[in-house]
Coordinates of C-alpha atoms in Angstrom, one line a residue:
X800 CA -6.9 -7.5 -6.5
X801 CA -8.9 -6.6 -9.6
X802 CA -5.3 -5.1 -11.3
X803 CA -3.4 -7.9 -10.4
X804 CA -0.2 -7.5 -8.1
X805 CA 2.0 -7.1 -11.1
X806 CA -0.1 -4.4 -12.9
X807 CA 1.1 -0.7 -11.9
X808 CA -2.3 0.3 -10.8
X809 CA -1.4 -2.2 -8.1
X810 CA 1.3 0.1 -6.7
X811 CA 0.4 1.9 -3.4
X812 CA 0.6 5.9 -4.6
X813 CA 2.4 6.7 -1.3
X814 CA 5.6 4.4 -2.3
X815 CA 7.7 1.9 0.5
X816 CA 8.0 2.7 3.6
X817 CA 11.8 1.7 3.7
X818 CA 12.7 3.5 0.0
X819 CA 11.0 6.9 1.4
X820 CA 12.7 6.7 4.7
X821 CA 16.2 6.0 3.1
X822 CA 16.0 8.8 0.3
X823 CA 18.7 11.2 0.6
X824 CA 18.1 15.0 0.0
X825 CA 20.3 14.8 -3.4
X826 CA 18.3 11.6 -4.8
X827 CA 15.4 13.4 -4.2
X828 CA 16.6 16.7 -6.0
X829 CA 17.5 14.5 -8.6
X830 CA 13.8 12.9 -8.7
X831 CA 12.2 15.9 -8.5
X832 CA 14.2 17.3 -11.0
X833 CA 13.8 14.5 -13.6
X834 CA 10.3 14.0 -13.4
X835 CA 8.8 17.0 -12.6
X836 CA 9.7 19.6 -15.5
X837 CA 7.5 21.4 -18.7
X838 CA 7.9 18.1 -20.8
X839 CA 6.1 16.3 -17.8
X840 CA 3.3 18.9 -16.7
X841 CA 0.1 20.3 -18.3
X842 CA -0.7 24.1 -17.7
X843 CA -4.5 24.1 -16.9
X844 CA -6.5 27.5 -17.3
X845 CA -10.2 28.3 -16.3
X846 CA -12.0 31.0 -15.4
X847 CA -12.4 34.9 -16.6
X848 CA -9.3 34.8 -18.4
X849 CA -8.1 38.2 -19.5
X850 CA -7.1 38.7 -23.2
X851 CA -3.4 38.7 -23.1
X852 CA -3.5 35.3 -21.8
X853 CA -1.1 33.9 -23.9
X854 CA 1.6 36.9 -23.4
X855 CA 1.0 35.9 -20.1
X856 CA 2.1 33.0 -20.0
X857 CA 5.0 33.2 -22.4
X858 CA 6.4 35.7 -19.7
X859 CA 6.3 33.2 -16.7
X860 CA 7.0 30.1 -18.8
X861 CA 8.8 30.4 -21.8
X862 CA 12.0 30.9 -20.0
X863 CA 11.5 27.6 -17.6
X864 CA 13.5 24.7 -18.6
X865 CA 11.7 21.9 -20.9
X866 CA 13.3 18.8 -19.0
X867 CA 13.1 15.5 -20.6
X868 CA 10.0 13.4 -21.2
X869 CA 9.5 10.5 -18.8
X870 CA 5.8 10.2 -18.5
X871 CA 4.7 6.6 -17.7
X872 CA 2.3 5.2 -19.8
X873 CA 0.1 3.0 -17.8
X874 CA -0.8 0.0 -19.8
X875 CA -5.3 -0.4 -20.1
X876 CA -6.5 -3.2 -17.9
X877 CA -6.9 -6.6 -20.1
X878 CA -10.5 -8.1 -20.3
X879 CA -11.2 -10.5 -17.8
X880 CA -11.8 -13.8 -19.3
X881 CA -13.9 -15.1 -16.6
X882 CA -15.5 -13.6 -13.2
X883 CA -13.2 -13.7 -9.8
X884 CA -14.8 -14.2 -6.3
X885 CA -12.5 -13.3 -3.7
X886 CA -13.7 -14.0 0.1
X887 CA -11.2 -12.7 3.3
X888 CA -12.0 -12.9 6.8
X889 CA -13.0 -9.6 8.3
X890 CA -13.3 -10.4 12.2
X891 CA -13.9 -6.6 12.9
X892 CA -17.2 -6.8 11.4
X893 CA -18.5 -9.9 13.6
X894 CA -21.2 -9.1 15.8
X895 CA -20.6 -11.5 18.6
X896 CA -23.7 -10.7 20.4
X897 CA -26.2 -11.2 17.4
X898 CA -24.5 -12.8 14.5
X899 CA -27.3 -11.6 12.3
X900 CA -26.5 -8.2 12.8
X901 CA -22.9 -8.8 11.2
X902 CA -21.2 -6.9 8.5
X903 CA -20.0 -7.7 5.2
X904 CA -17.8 -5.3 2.9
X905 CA -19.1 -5.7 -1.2
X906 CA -16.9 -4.9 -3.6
X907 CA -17.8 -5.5 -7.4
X908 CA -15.8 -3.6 -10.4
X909 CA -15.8 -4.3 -13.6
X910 CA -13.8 -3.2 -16.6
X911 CA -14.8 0.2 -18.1
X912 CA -13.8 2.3 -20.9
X913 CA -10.3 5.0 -19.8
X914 CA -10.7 8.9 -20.1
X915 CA -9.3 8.3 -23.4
X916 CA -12.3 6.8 -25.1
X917 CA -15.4 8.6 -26.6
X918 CA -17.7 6.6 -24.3
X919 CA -16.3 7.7 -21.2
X920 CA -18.5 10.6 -20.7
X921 CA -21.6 8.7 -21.1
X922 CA -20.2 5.8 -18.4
X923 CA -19.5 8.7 -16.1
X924 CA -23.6 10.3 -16.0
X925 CA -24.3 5.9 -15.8
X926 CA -22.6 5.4 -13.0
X927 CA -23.5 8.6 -11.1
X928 CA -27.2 7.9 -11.8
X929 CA -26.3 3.9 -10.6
X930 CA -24.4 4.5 -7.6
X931 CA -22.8 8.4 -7.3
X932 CA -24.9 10.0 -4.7
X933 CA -27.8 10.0 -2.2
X934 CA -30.3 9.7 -4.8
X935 CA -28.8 7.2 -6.8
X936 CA -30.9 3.8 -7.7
X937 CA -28.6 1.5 -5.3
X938 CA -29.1 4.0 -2.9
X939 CA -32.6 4.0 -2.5
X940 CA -33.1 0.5 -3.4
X941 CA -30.9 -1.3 -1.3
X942 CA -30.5 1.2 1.8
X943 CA -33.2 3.2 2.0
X944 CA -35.8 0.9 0.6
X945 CA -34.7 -2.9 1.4
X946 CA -32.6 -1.6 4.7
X947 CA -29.5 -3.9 3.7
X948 CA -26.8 -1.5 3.8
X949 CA -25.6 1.6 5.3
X950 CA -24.5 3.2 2.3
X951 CA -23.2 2.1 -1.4
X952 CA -21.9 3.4 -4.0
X953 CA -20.3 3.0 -7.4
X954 CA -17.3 4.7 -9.0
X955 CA -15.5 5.5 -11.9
X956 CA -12.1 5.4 -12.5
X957 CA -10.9 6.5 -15.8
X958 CA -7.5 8.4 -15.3
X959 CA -4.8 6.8 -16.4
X960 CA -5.7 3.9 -18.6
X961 CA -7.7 2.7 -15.5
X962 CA -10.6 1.7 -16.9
X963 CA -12.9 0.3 -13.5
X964 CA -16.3 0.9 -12.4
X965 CA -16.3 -0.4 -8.8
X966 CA -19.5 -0.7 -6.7
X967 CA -18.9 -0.9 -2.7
X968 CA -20.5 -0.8 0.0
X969 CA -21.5 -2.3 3.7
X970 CA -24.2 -4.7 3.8
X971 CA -25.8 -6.8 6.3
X972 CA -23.8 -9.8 5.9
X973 CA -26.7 -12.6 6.1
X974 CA -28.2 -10.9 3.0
X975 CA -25.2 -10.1 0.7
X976 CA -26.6 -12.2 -1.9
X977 CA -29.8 -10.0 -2.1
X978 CA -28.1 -7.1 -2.0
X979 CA -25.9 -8.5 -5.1
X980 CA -28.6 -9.3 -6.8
X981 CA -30.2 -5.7 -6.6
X982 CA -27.0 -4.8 -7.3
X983 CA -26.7 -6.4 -10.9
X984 CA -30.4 -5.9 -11.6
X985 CA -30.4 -2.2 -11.7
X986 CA -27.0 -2.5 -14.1
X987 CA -29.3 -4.8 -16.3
X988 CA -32.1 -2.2 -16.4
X989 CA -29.9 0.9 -17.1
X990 CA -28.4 -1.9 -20.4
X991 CA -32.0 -2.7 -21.3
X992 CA -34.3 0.5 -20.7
X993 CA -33.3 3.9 -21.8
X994 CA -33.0 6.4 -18.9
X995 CA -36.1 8.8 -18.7
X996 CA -35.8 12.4 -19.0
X997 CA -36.7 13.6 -15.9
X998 CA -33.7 11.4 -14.1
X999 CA -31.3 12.9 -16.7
X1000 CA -32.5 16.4 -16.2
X1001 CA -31.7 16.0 -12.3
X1002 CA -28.5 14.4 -12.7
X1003 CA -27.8 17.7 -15.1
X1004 CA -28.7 20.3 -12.6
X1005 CA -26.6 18.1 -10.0
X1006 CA -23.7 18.4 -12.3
X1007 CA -24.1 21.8 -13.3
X1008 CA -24.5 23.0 -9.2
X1009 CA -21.9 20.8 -8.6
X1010 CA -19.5 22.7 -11.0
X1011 CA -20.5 26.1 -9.5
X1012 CA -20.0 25.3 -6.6

């Protein structure tokens, strides 16, 4: 919905049911074979890498036929020109035995820089201290501390021209509109007040352990 149902991020990654159970094996060859050759990929190296790297790979690659280039280029999301509210039914999440105690599913994204942009990095460490983990600030503010969800969270995607940063989560449905506005209140502190240094520090050593591990 935030795409748009014309927009290729719209496009569900698995394909249609009825073009992937018609395929024949020589379409496929021929798919695989157009879009999957060294024009197309990235070789990706980390680690202890030993000094004849490069020979390496000019032994196991060199030899391996270039293909043509048909990367897609997704296009970057437009900027919204005005905010969209959408509302759906969700009938599973009705507790007909205490109404009260009924579920709503949140879902607010907004536009973000891509992974192409110098301000990406920065957006990342944001959002993980807004929303990425356990000890995030909409964690403990509106589970742990008001009790109004289960769990929330906020992403971001950058890859491929994306360009979201989506906060979900499930809340108790009588008090979504508290829960929203906690939601946009710690995004207006982390625009207005610098983020101390002990916060950073933690979400360092997360990041670091997290890379290790």
């Amino acid at each position: 919905a935030f795409f748009g149902k014309d927009s290729p991020h719209y496009y569900f990654i698995l394909g249609d049911e009825n073009v992937v159970s018609s395929v024949t094996r020589d379409e496929m060859r021929e798919f695989h074979s157009r879009g999957y050759g060294g024009s197309n990929m990235d070789l990706i190296l980390a680690g202890n890498l030993p000094d004849n790297i490069e020979d390496l790979i000019r032994e196991n690659f060199e030899d391996r036929a270039r293909g043509e280039n048909t990367r897609f280029e997704f296009p970057r999301n437009p900027h919204l020109k005005e905010k969209f509210i959408i509302h759906s039914n969700a009938p599973d999440l009705i507790n007909p035995d205490a109404l009260q105690e009924s579920n709503a599913q949140l879902n607010i994204s907004l536009p973000a820089p891509t992974n192409s942009d110098s301000e990406s990095y920065a957006v990342a460490r944001l959002v993980r201290i807004l929303g990425g983990d356990a000890n995030s600030r909409l964690f403990r503010n509106i589970s742990q501390r008001s009790g109004l969800a289960y769990g929330i969270n906020t992403m971001f995607y950058s890859d491929n021209n994306a360009g979201v940063i989506s906060t979900n989560g499930g809340i108790e449905a009588e008090k979504a509109d508290i829960a929203i506005d906690i939601v946009f209140e710690e995004m207006n502190k982390l625009r207005e007040t610098p983020v101390s240094e002990e916060e950073l520090n933690r979400h360092r050593r997360n990041s670091r352990y997290k890379l290790a591990k």
